């Protein structure tokens, strides 16, 4: 019985160690991630009422689509900054997926200066997910809590 438990534990840890981010639902809560194709993925336990961030290493030619467009957000891009909100007060429901799509000029290395607002303008403490793909500029493997951005659990 002890041997079976040890084997199952080792297999579970092995599987977790090699987990890769394949869509927004694989991200930790309150995280954004930029794919090499320009999709901005998100995972949020709270409704999102406003979006603002800078794209590092690239200029944003256009931004749109994704769950932000589905929620009726007006999305604006200028230089390296993206801003999105709804004039009608609609929100992106808590969940995960593609937040929006970016058309970029240059090779983006990530997102910074992230400001996300919840209902009533409350701050949502989003961070950029550093582990994975060339968008995050890191390694796909999560081996310990040290591999996650600040304020995240493993």
PDB file of C-alpha atoms in Angstrom:
ATOM      1  CA  UNK A   1       0.000   0.000   0.000  1.00  0.00           C
ATOM      2  CA  UNK A   2       2.815   2.435   0.871  1.00  0.00           C
ATOM      3  CA  UNK A   3       4.587   1.655  -2.406  1.00  0.00           C
ATOM      4  CA  UNK A   4       1.437   2.330  -4.435  1.00  0.00           C
ATOM      5  CA  UNK A   5       0.919   5.636  -2.645  1.00  0.00           C
ATOM      6  CA  UNK A   6       4.548   6.665  -3.278  1.00  0.00           C
ATOM      7  CA  UNK A   7       4.272   5.815  -6.974  1.00  0.00           C
ATOM      8  CA  UNK A   8       1.026   7.768  -7.344  1.00  0.00           C
ATOM      9  CA  UNK A   9       2.531  10.742  -5.514  1.00  0.00           C
ATOM     10  CA  UNK A  10       5.622  10.737  -7.736  1.00  0.00           C
ATOM     11  CA  UNK A  11       3.502  10.458 -10.891  1.00  0.00           C
ATOM     12  CA  UNK A  12       1.303  13.338  -9.740  1.00  0.00           C
ATOM     13  CA  UNK A  13       4.304  15.554  -9.052  1.00  0.00           C
ATOM     14  CA  UNK A  14       5.844  14.584 -12.392  1.00  0.00           C
ATOM     15  CA  UNK A  15       2.646  15.562 -14.214  1.00  0.00           C
ATOM     16  CA  UNK A  16       2.426  18.907 -12.390  1.00  0.00           C
ATOM     17  CA  UNK A  17       6.105  19.645 -13.049  1.00  0.00           C
ATOM     18  CA  UNK A  18       5.611  19.425 -16.800  1.00  0.00           C
ATOM     19  CA  UNK A  19       2.310  21.303 -17.039  1.00  0.00           C
ATOM     20  CA  UNK A  20       2.260  23.753 -19.930  1.00  0.00           C
ATOM     21  CA  UNK A  21       0.075  26.758 -20.489  1.00  0.00           C
ATOM     22  CA  UNK A  22      -2.093  25.898 -23.493  1.00  0.00           C
ATOM     23  CA  UNK A  23      -4.901  28.420 -22.971  1.00  0.00           C
ATOM     24  CA  UNK A  24      -6.070  31.066 -20.540  1.00  0.00           C
ATOM     25  CA  UNK A  25      -7.674  28.500 -18.255  1.00  0.00           C
ATOM     26  CA  UNK A  26      -4.233  27.024 -17.498  1.00  0.00           C
ATOM     27  CA  UNK A  27      -3.050  30.323 -15.996  1.00  0.00           C
ATOM     28  CA  UNK A  28      -3.094  31.049 -12.268  1.00  0.00           C
ATOM     29  CA  UNK A  29      -5.895  33.353 -11.108  1.00  0.00           C
ATOM     30  CA  UNK A  30      -5.500  37.069 -11.933  1.00  0.00           C
ATOM     31  CA  UNK A  31      -2.866  36.511 -14.623  1.00  0.00           C
ATOM     32  CA  UNK A  32      -2.412  37.723 -18.191  1.00  0.00           C
ATOM     33  CA  UNK A  33      -0.229  36.083 -20.834  1.00  0.00           C
ATOM     34  CA  UNK A  34       0.758  37.213 -24.339  1.00  0.00           C
ATOM     35  CA  UNK A  35       1.172  34.456 -26.934  1.00  0.00           C
ATOM     36  CA  UNK A  36       3.572  34.694 -29.843  1.00  0.00           C
ATOM     37  CA  UNK A  37       0.489  35.054 -32.092  1.00  0.00           C
ATOM     38  CA  UNK A  38      -0.638  38.211 -30.257  1.00  0.00           C
ATOM     39  CA  UNK A  39      -3.469  36.701 -28.221  1.00  0.00           C
ATOM     40  CA  UNK A  40      -3.770  38.009 -24.673  1.00  0.00           C
ATOM     41  CA  UNK A  41      -4.962  35.176 -22.427  1.00  0.00           C
ATOM     42  CA  UNK A  42      -6.465  35.752 -18.993  1.00  0.00           C
ATOM     43  CA  UNK A  43      -7.757  33.931 -15.947  1.00  0.00           C
ATOM     44  CA  UNK A  44      -9.874  35.877 -13.474  1.00  0.00           C
ATOM     45  CA  UNK A  45     -12.055  34.956 -10.517  1.00  0.00           C
ATOM     46  CA  UNK A  46     -13.607  38.445 -10.703  1.00  0.00           C
ATOM     47  CA  UNK A  47     -15.613  40.298 -13.343  1.00  0.00           C
ATOM     48  CA  UNK A  48     -13.447  42.700 -15.374  1.00  0.00           C
ATOM     49  CA  UNK A  49     -14.729  46.241 -16.023  1.00  0.00           C
ATOM     50  CA  UNK A  50     -11.555  47.862 -17.386  1.00  0.00           C
ATOM     51  CA  UNK A  51      -8.251  46.911 -19.006  1.00  0.00           C
ATOM     52  CA  UNK A  52      -4.973  48.787 -19.432  1.00  0.00           C
ATOM     53  CA  UNK A  53      -1.469  47.500 -20.093  1.00  0.00           C
ATOM     54  CA  UNK A  54       1.705  48.164 -22.072  1.00  0.00           C
ATOM     55  CA  UNK A  55       3.219  45.714 -24.542  1.00  0.00           C
ATOM     56  CA  UNK A  56       6.962  45.400 -23.989  1.00  0.00           C
ATOM     57  CA  UNK A  57       9.208  45.372 -27.059  1.00  0.00           C
ATOM     58  CA  UNK A  58       6.543  46.094 -29.685  1.00  0.00           C
ATOM     59  CA  UNK A  59       4.082  48.695 -30.912  1.00  0.00           C
ATOM     60  CA  UNK A  60       0.395  47.839 -31.035  1.00  0.00           C
ATOM     61  CA  UNK A  61      -1.058  48.396 -34.502  1.00  0.00           C
ATOM     62  CA  UNK A  62      -4.563  47.301 -33.486  1.00  0.00           C
ATOM     63  CA  UNK A  63      -6.397  45.515 -30.684  1.00  0.00           C
ATOM     64  CA  UNK A  64      -9.800  43.843 -30.604  1.00  0.00           C
ATOM     65  CA  UNK A  65     -11.745  40.619 -30.517  1.00  0.00           C
ATOM     66  CA  UNK A  66     -11.766  38.071 -27.728  1.00  0.00           C
ATOM     67  CA  UNK A  67     -13.962  38.209 -24.647  1.00  0.00           C
ATOM     68  CA  UNK A  68     -13.466  41.991 -24.401  1.00  0.00           C
ATOM     69  CA  UNK A  69     -15.207  42.525 -27.745  1.00  0.00           C
ATOM     70  CA  UNK A  70     -17.888  39.965 -26.857  1.00  0.00           C
ATOM     71  CA  UNK A  71     -18.641  42.025 -23.723  1.00  0.00           C
ATOM     72  CA  UNK A  72     -19.034  45.181 -25.817  1.00  0.00           C
ATOM     73  CA  UNK A  73     -15.798  46.821 -24.722  1.00  0.00           C
ATOM     74  CA  UNK A  74     -14.339  49.737 -26.638  1.00  0.00           C
ATOM     75  CA  UNK A  75     -10.690  48.866 -27.181  1.00  0.00           C
ATOM     76  CA  UNK A  76      -8.071  51.465 -28.037  1.00  0.00           C
ATOM     77  CA  UNK A  77      -4.393  51.037 -28.841  1.00  0.00           C
ATOM     78  CA  UNK A  78      -1.726  53.701 -29.133  1.00  0.00           C
ATOM     79  CA  UNK A  79       2.021  53.179 -29.211  1.00  0.00           C
ATOM     80  CA  UNK A  80       2.554  50.260 -26.880  1.00  0.00           C
ATOM     81  CA  UNK A  81      -0.498  50.889 -24.667  1.00  0.00           C
ATOM     82  CA  UNK A  82      -3.842  49.073 -24.814  1.00  0.00           C
ATOM     83  CA  UNK A  83      -6.952  50.391 -23.061  1.00  0.00           C
ATOM     84  CA  UNK A  84     -10.402  48.796 -22.910  1.00  0.00           C
ATOM     85  CA  UNK A  85     -13.698  49.494 -21.135  1.00  0.00           C
ATOM     86  CA  UNK A  86     -17.434  49.640 -21.786  1.00  0.00           C
ATOM     87  CA  UNK A  87     -19.410  52.857 -22.146  1.00  0.00           C
ATOM     88  CA  UNK A  88     -22.515  50.935 -21.034  1.00  0.00           C
ATOM     89  CA  UNK A  89     -20.964  49.495 -17.878  1.00  0.00           C
ATOM     90  CA  UNK A  90     -20.838  45.890 -19.102  1.00  0.00           C
ATOM     91  CA  UNK A  91     -18.151  43.589 -17.761  1.00  0.00           C
ATOM     92  CA  UNK A  92     -16.198  40.561 -18.879  1.00  0.00           C
ATOM     93  CA  UNK A  93     -17.562  37.789 -16.640  1.00  0.00           C
ATOM     94  CA  UNK A  94     -15.170  35.996 -14.303  1.00  0.00           C
ATOM     95  CA  UNK A  95     -13.550  33.181 -16.206  1.00  0.00           C
ATOM     96  CA  UNK A  96     -10.707  32.488 -18.585  1.00  0.00           C
ATOM     97  CA  UNK A  97      -9.854  32.528 -22.265  1.00  0.00           C
ATOM     98  CA  UNK A  98      -8.757  35.037 -24.890  1.00  0.00           C
ATOM     99  CA  UNK A  99      -9.102  38.563 -23.528  1.00  0.00           C
ATOM    100  CA  UNK A 100      -8.275  40.203 -26.861  1.00  0.00           C
ATOM    101  CA  UNK A 101      -6.096  39.903 -29.962  1.00  0.00           C
ATOM    102  CA  UNK A 102      -3.224  42.252 -30.749  1.00  0.00           C
ATOM    103  CA  UNK A 103      -1.666  43.079 -34.110  1.00  0.00           C
ATOM    104  CA  UNK A 104       1.917  43.951 -33.219  1.00  0.00           C
ATOM    105  CA  UNK A 105       4.866  45.620 -34.909  1.00  0.00           C
ATOM    106  CA  UNK A 106       7.990  44.174 -33.350  1.00  0.00           C
ATOM    107  CA  UNK A 107       8.809  41.237 -31.154  1.00  0.00           C
ATOM    108  CA  UNK A 108       6.872  41.487 -27.907  1.00  0.00           C
ATOM    109  CA  UNK A 109       8.506  40.195 -24.733  1.00  0.00           C
ATOM    110  CA  UNK A 110       5.542  40.521 -22.389  1.00  0.00           C
ATOM    111  CA  UNK A 111       3.062  42.897 -20.778  1.00  0.00           C
ATOM    112  CA  UNK A 112       3.729  45.493 -18.078  1.00  0.00           C
ATOM    113  CA  UNK A 113       2.046  48.400 -16.294  1.00  0.00           C
ATOM    114  CA  UNK A 114      -1.036  46.181 -15.950  1.00  0.00           C
ATOM    115  CA  UNK A 115      -4.082  47.960 -14.545  1.00  0.00           C
ATOM    116  CA  UNK A 116      -7.279  45.917 -14.382  1.00  0.00           C
ATOM    117  CA  UNK A 117     -10.496  47.165 -12.821  1.00  0.00           C
ATOM    118  CA  UNK A 118     -13.399  45.246 -11.390  1.00  0.00           C
ATOM    119  CA  UNK A 119     -16.987  46.285 -10.850  1.00  0.00           C
ATOM    120  CA  UNK A 120     -17.231  49.803  -9.411  1.00  0.00           C
ATOM    121  CA  UNK A 121     -13.621  50.544 -10.326  1.00  0.00           C
ATOM    122  CA  UNK A 122     -12.129  48.247  -7.700  1.00  0.00           C
ATOM    123  CA  UNK A 123      -8.530  47.286  -8.450  1.00  0.00           C
ATOM    124  CA  UNK A 124      -7.846  43.742  -9.602  1.00  0.00           C
ATOM    125  CA  UNK A 125      -4.271  42.702  -8.835  1.00  0.00           C
ATOM    126  CA  UNK A 126      -3.382  41.117 -12.169  1.00  0.00           C
ATOM    127  CA  UNK A 127       0.186  40.160 -13.011  1.00  0.00           C
ATOM    128  CA  UNK A 128       1.893  38.962 -16.174  1.00  0.00           C
ATOM    129  CA  UNK A 129       2.541  35.220 -16.264  1.00  0.00           C
ATOM    130  CA  UNK A 130       6.279  34.822 -16.815  1.00  0.00           C
ATOM    131  CA  UNK A 131       6.507  31.057 -17.275  1.00  0.00           C
ATOM    132  CA  UNK A 132       6.098  29.860 -20.810  1.00  0.00           C
ATOM    133  CA  UNK A 133       6.314  30.395 -24.519  1.00  0.00           C
ATOM    134  CA  UNK A 134       8.291  33.207 -26.025  1.00  0.00           C
ATOM    135  CA  UNK A 135       5.547  35.652 -25.004  1.00  0.00           C
ATOM    136  CA  UNK A 136       6.399  35.153 -21.345  1.00  0.00           C
ATOM    137  CA  UNK A 137      10.100  34.791 -21.964  1.00  0.00           C
ATOM    138  CA  UNK A 138      10.410  31.944 -19.491  1.00  0.00           C
ATOM    139  CA  UNK A 139      10.385  28.212 -19.028  1.00  0.00           C
ATOM    140  CA  UNK A 140       7.105  26.263 -19.407  1.00  0.00           C
ATOM    141  CA  UNK A 141       7.799  24.098 -16.360  1.00  0.00           C
ATOM    142  CA  UNK A 142       6.444  25.005 -12.937  1.00  0.00           C
ATOM    143  CA  UNK A 143       8.690  23.209 -10.493  1.00  0.00           C
ATOM    144  CA  UNK A 144       7.981  25.182  -7.334  1.00  0.00           C
ATOM    145  CA  UNK A 145       6.208  28.266  -6.074  1.00  0.00           C
ATOM    146  CA  UNK A 146       9.309  30.277  -6.956  1.00  0.00           C
ATOM    147  CA  UNK A 147       8.443  29.831 -10.659  1.00  0.00           C
ATOM    148  CA  UNK A 148       5.222  31.851 -10.288  1.00  0.00           C
ATOM    149  CA  UNK A 149       4.815  35.638 -10.281  1.00  0.00           C
ATOM    150  CA  UNK A 150       4.389  37.412  -6.939  1.00  0.00           C
ATOM    151  CA  UNK A 151       1.120  36.889  -5.075  1.00  0.00           C
ATOM    152  CA  UNK A 152       0.435  33.465  -6.656  1.00  0.00           C
ATOM    153  CA  UNK A 153       0.055  30.074  -5.051  1.00  0.00           C
ATOM    154  CA  UNK A 154       1.484  26.748  -6.207  1.00  0.00           C
TER     155      UNK A 154
END
